[in-house]
PDB file of C-alpha atoms in Angstrom:
ATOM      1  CA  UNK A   1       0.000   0.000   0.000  1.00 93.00           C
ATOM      2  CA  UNK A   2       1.434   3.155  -1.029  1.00 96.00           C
ATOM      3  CA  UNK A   3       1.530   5.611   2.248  1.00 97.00           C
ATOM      4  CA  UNK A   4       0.904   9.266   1.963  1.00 98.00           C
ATOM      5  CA  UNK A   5       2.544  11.538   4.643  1.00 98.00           C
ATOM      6  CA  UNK A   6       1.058  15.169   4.929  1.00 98.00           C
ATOM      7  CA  UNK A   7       3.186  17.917   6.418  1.00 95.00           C
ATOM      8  CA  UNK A   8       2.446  20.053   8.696  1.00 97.00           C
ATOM      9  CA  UNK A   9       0.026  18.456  10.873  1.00 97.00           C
ATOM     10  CA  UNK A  10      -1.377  21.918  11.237  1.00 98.00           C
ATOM     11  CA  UNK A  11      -0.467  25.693   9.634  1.00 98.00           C
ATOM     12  CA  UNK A  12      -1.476  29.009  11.564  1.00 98.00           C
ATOM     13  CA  UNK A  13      -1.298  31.259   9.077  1.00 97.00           C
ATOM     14  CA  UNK A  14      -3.197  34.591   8.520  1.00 97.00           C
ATOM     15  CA  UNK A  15      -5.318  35.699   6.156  1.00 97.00           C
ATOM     16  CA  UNK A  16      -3.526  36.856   2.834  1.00 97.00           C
ATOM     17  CA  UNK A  17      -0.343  34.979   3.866  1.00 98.00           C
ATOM     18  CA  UNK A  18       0.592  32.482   1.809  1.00 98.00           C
ATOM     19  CA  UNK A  19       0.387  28.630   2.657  1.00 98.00           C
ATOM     20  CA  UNK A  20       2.419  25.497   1.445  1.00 98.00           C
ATOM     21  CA  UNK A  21       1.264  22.732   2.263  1.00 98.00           C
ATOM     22  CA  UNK A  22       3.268  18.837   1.247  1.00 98.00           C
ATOM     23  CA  UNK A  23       2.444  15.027   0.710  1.00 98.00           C
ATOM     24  CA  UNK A  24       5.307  12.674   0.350  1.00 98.00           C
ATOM     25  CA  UNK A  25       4.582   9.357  -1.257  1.00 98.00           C
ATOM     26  CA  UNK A  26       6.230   5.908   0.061  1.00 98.00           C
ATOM     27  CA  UNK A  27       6.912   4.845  -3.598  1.00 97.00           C
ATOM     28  CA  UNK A  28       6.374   7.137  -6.666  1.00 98.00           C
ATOM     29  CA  UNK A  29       2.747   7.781  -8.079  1.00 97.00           C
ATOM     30  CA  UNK A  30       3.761   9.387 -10.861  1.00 97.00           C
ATOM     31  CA  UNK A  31       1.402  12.265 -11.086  1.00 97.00           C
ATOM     32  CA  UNK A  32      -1.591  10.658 -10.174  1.00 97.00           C
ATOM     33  CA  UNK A  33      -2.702  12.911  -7.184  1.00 97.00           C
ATOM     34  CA  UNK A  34      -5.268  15.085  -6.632  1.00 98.00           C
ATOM     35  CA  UNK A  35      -5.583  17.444  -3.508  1.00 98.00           C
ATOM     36  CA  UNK A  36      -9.055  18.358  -1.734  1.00 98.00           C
ATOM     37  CA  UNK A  37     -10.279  20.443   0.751  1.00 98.00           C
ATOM     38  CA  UNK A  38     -12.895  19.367   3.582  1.00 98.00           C
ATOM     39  CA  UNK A  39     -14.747  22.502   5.918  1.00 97.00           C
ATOM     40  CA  UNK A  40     -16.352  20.970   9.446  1.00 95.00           C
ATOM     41  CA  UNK A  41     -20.202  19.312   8.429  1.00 95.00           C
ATOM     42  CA  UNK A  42     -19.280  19.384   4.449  1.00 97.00           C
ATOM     43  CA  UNK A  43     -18.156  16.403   1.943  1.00 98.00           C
ATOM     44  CA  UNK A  44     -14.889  17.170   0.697  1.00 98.00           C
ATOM     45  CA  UNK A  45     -14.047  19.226  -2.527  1.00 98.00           C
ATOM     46  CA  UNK A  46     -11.598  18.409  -5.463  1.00 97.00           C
ATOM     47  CA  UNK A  47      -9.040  21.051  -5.895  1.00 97.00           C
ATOM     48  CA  UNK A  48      -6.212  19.698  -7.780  1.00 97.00           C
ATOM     49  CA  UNK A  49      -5.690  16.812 -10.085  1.00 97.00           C
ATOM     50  CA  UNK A  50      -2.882  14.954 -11.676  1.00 96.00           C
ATOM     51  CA  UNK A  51      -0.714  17.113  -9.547  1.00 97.00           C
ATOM     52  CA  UNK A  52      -1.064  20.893 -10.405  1.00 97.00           C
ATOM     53  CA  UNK A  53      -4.459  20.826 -12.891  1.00 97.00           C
ATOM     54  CA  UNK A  54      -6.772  22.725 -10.809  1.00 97.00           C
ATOM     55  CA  UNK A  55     -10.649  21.676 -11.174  1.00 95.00           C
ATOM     56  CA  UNK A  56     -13.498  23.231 -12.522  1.00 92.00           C
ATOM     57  CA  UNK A  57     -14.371  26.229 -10.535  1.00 95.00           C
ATOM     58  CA  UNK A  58     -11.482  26.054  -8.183  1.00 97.00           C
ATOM     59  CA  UNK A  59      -9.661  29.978  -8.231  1.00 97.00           C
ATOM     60  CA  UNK A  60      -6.210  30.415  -9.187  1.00 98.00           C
ATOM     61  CA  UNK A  61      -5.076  31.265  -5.728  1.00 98.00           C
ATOM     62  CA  UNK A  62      -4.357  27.303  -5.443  1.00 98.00           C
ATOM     63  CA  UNK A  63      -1.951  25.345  -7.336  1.00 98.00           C
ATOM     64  CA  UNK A  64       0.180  21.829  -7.205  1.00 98.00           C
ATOM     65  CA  UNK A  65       3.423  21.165  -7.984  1.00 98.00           C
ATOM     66  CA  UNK A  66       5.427  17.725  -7.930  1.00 98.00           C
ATOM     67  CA  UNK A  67       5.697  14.545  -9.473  1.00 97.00           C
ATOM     68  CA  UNK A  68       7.301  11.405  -7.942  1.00 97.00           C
ATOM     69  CA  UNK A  69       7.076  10.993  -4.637  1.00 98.00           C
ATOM     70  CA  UNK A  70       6.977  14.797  -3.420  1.00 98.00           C
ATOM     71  CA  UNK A  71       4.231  17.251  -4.029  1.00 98.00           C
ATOM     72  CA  UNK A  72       2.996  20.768  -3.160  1.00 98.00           C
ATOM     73  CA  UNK A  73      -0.427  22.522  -2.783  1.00 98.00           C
ATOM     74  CA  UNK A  74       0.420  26.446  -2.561  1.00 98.00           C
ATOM     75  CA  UNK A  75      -2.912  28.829  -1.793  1.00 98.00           C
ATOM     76  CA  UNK A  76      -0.603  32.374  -2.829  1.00 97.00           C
ATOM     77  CA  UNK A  77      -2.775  34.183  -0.605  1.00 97.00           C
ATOM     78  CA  UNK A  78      -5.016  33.312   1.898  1.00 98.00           C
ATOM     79  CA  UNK A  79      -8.894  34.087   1.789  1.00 98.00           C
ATOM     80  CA  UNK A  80     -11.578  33.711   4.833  1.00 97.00           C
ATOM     81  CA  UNK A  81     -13.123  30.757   2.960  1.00 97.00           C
ATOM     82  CA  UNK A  82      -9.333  28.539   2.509  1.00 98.00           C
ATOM     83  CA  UNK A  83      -9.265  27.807   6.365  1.00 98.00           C
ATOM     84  CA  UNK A  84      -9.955  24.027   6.039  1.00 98.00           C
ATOM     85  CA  UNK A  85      -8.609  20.925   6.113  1.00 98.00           C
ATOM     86  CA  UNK A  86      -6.531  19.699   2.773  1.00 98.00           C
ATOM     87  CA  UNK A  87      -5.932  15.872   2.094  1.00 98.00           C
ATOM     88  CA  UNK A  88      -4.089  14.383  -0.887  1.00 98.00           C
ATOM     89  CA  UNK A  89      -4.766  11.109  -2.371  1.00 98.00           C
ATOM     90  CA  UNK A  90      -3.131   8.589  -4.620  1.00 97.00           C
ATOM     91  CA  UNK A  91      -4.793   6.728  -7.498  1.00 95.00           C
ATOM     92  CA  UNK A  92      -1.546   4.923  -8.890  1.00 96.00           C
ATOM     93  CA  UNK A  93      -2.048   2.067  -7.195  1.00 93.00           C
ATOM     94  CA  UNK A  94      -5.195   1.336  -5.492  1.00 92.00           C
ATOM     95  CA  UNK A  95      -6.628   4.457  -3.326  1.00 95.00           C
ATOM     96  CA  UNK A  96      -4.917   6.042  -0.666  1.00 96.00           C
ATOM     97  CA  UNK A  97      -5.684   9.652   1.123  1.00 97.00           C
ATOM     98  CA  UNK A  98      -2.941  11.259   3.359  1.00 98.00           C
ATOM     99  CA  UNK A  99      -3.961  11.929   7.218  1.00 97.00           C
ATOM    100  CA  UNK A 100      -4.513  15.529   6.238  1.00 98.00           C
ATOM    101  CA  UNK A 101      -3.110  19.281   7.138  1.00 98.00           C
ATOM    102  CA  UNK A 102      -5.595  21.884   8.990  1.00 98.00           C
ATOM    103  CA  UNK A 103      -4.592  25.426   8.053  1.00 98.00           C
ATOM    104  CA  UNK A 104      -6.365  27.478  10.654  1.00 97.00           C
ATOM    105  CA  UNK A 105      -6.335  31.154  11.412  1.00 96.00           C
ATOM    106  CA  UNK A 106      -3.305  32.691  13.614  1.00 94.00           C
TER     107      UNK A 106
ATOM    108  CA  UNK B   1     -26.623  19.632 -11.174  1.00 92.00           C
ATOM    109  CA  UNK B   2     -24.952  16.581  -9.809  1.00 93.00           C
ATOM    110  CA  UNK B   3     -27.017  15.013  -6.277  1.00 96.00           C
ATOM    111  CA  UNK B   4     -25.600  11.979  -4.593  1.00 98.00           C
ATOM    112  CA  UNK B   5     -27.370  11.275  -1.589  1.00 98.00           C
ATOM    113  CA  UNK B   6     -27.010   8.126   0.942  1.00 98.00           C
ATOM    114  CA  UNK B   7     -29.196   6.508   3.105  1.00 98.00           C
ATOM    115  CA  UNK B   8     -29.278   3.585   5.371  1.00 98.00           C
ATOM    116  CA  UNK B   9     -26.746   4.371   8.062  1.00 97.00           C
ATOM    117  CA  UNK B  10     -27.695   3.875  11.790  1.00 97.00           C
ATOM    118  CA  UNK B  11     -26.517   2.067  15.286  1.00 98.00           C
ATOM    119  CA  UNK B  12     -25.480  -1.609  14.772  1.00 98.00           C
ATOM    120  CA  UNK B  13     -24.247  -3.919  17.008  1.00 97.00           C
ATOM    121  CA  UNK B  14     -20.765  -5.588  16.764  1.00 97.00           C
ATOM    122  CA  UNK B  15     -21.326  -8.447  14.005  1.00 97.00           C
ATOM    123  CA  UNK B  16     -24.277  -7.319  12.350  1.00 98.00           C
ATOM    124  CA  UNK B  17     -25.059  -5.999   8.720  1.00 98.00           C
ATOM    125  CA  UNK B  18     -26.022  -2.680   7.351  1.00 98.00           C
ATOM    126  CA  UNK B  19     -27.251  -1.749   3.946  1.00 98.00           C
ATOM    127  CA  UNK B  20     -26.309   1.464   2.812  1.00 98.00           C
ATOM    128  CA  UNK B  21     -27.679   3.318  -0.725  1.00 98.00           C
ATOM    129  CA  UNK B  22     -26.582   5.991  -2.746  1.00 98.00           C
ATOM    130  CA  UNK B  23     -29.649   8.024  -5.277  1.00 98.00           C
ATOM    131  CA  UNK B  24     -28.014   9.285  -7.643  1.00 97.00           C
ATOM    132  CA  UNK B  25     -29.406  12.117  -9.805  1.00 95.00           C
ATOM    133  CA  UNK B  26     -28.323  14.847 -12.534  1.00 93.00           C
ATOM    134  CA  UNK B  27     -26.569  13.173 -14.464  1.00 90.00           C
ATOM    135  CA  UNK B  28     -26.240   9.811 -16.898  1.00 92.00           C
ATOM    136  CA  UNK B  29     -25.349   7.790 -13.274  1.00 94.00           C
ATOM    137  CA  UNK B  30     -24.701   4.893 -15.513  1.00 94.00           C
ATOM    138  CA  UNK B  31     -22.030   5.967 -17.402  1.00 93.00           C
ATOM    139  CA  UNK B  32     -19.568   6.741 -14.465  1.00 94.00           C
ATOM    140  CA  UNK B  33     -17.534   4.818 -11.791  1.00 95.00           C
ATOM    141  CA  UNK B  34     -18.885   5.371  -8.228  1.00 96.00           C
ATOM    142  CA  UNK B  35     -16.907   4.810  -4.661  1.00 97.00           C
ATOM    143  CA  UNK B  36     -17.740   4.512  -1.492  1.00 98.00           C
ATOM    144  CA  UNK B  37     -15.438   6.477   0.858  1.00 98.00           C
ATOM    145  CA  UNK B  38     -15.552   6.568   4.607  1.00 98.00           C
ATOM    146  CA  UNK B  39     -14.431   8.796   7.845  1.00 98.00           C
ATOM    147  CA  UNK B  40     -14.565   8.189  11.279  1.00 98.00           C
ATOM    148  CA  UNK B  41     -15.298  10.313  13.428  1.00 96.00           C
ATOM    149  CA  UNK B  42     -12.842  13.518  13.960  1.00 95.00           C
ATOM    150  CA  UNK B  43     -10.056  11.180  11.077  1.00 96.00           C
ATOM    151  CA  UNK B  44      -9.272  11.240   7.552  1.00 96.00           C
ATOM    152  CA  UNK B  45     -10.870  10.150   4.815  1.00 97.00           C
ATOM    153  CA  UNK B  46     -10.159   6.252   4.356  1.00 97.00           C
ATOM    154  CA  UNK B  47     -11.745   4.605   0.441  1.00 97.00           C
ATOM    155  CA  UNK B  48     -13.852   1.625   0.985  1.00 98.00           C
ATOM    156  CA  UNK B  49     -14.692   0.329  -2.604  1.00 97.00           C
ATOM    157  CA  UNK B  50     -15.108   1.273  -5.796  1.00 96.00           C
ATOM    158  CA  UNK B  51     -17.233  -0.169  -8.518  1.00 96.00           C
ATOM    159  CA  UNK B  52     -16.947   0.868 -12.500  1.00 95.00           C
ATOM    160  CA  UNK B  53     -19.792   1.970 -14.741  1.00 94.00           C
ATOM    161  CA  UNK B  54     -21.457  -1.521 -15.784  1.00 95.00           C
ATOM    162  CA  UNK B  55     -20.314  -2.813 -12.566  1.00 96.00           C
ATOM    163  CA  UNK B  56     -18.390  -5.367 -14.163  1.00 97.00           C
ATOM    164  CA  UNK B  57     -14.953  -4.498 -12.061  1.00 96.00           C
ATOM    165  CA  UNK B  58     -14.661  -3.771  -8.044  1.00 97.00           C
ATOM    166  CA  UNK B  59     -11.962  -3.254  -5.460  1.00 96.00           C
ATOM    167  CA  UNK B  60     -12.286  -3.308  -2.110  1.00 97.00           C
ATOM    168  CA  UNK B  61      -9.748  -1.757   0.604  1.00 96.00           C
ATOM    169  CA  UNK B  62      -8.178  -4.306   2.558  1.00 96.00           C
ATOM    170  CA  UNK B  63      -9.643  -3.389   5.692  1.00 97.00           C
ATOM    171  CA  UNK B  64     -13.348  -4.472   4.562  1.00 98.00           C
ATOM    172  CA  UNK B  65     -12.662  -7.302   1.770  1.00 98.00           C
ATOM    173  CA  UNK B  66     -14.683 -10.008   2.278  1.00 97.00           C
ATOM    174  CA  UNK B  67     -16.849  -9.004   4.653  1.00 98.00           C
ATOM    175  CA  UNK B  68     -18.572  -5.435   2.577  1.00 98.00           C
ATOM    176  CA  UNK B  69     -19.832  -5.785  -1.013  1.00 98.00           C
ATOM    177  CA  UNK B  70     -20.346  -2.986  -3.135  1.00 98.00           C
ATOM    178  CA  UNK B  71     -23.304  -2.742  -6.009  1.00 98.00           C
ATOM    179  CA  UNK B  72     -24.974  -0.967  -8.565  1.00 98.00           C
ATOM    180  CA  UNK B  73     -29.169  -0.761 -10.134  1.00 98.00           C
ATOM    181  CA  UNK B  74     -27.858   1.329 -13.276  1.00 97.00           C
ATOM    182  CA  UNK B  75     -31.564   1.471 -13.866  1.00 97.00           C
ATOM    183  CA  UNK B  76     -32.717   2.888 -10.684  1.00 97.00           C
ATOM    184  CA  UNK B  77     -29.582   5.242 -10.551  1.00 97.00           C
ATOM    185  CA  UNK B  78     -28.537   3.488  -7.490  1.00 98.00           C
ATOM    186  CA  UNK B  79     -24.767   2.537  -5.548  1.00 98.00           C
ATOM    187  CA  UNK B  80     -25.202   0.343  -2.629  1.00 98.00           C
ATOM    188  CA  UNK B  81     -23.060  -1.205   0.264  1.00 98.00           C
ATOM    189  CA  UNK B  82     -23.764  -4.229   1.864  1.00 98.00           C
ATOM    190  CA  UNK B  83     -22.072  -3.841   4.680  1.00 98.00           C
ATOM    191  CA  UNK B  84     -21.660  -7.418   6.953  1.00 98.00           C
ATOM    192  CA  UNK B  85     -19.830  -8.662  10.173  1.00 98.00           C
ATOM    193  CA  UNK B  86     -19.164  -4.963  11.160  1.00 98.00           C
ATOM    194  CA  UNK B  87     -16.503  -4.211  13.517  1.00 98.00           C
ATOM    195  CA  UNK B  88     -16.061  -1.132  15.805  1.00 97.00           C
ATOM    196  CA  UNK B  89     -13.807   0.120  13.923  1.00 97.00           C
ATOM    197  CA  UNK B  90     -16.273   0.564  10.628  1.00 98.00           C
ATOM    198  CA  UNK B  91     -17.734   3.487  12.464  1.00 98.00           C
ATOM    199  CA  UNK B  92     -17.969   6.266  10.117  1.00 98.00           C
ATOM    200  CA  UNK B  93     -19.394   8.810   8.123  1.00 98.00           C
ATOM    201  CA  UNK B  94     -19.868   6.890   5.063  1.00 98.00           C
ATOM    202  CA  UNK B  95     -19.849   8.643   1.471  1.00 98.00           C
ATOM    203  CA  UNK B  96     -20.267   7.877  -1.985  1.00 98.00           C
ATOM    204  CA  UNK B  97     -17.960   9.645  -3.880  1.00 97.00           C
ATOM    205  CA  UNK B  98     -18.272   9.518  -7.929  1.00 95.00           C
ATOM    206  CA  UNK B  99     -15.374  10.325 -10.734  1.00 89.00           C
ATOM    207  CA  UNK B 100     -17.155  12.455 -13.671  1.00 82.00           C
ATOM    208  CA  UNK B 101     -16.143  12.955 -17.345  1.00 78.00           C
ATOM    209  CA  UNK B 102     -12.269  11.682 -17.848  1.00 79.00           C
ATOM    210  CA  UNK B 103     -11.318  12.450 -14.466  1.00 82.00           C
ATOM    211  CA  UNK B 104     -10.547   9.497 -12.277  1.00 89.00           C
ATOM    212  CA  UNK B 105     -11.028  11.351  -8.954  1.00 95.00           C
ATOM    213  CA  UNK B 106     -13.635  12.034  -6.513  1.00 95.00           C
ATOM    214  CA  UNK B 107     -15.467  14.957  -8.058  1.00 94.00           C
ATOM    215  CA  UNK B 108     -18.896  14.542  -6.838  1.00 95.00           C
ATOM    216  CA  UNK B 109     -19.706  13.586  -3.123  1.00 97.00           C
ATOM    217  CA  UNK B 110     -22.540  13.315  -1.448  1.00 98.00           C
ATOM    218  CA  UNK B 111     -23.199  14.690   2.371  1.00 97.00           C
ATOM    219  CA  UNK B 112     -22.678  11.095   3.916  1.00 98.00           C
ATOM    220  CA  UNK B 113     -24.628   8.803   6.284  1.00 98.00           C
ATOM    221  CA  UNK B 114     -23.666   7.596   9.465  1.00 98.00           C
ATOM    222  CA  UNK B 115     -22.446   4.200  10.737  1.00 98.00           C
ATOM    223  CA  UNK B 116     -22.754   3.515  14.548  1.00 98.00           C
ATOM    224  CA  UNK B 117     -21.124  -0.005  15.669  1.00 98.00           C
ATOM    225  CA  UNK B 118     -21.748  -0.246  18.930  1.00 97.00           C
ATOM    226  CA  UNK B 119     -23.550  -2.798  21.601  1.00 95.00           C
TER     227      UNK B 119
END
């Protein structure tokens, strides 16, 4: 099973800074990873797929980077709305998610 | 616009069986993969199963394999999980989670029901 590691645990950040947030693979998924974003009482949202294509509707403010075994979701400046919880997930072999980072407010 | 909603979740006891649905509306259901994907209670997000268009190929997570079987009623737009020999541990908020046009991710969710193991 291919384990994905999220880093920080949590970010304190304020609004309009800028947050990067990582997922290390245990083996290399290529760049079959998506990134999503879960608020408390709401199903999660797609962000980011196949590493740094953003989905429909999702602002430019977010972006991934990375291939391999190391990736990066960057929001370049912090809105009200971004304080969440961000997970990636792995579709190269079988599913995996990553244990999550919080970004909450400083 | 895309609805997945899920029914069926409740208090169980250690050992029993739950059956849990998925209505599916707003779209051609039957031409796209569905999964079911589960979190316990303040945890991540763990996938359960997953189950392609015609229902012809499934996977199961290791954790629940042989003991939860996924399905799909393409004609009554319709994911299901039977759900047997639950543990403790199979407490969650369960979703079903559904990849959309060329995209083999989780785009649509629905809001999740809950599943209570628990004498």
């Amino acid at each position: 099973e291919i384990v994905l590691t999220q880093s920080p645990a949590t970010l304190s950040l304020s609004p309009g800074e800028r947050a990067t947030l990582s997922c290390r693979a245990s083996q290399s998924v290529s760049s079959y990873l998506a990134w999503y974003q879960q608020k408390p009482g709401q199903a999660p949202r797609l962000l980011i797929h196949d590493a740094s294509n953003r989905a429909t509707g999702i602002p430019a403010r977010f972006s991934g980077s990375g291939s391999g075994t190391d990736f990066t979701l960057t929001i370049s400046s912090l809105e009200p709305e971004d304080f969440a919880v961000y997970y990636c997930q792995q579709r190269s072999n079988s599913l995996t998610f990553g244990g999550g980072t919080k970004v909450e407010v400083k | 616009e895309v609805q997945l909603v899920e029914s069926g979740g409740g208090l169980v006891q250690p050992g029993g069986s739950l059956r849990l649905s998925c209505a599916a509306s707003g779209y051609t259901f039957s031409s796209y993969e569905m999964n079911w994907v589960r979190q316990a209670p303040g945890k991540g997000l763990e996938w359960v199963s997953y189950i392609s268009s015609s229902g012809s190929t499934i996977y199961y997570a290791d954790s629940v394999k042989g003991r939860f079987t996924i399905s799909r009623d393409n004609a009554k737009n319709s994911l299901y999980l039977q759900m047997n020999s639950l543990r403790a541990e199979d407490t969650a908020l369960y979703y079903c989670a559904s990849y959309s046009d060329n995209l083999y991710y989780f785009d649509y969710w629905g809001q999740g029901t809950l599943v209570t193991v628990s004498s």
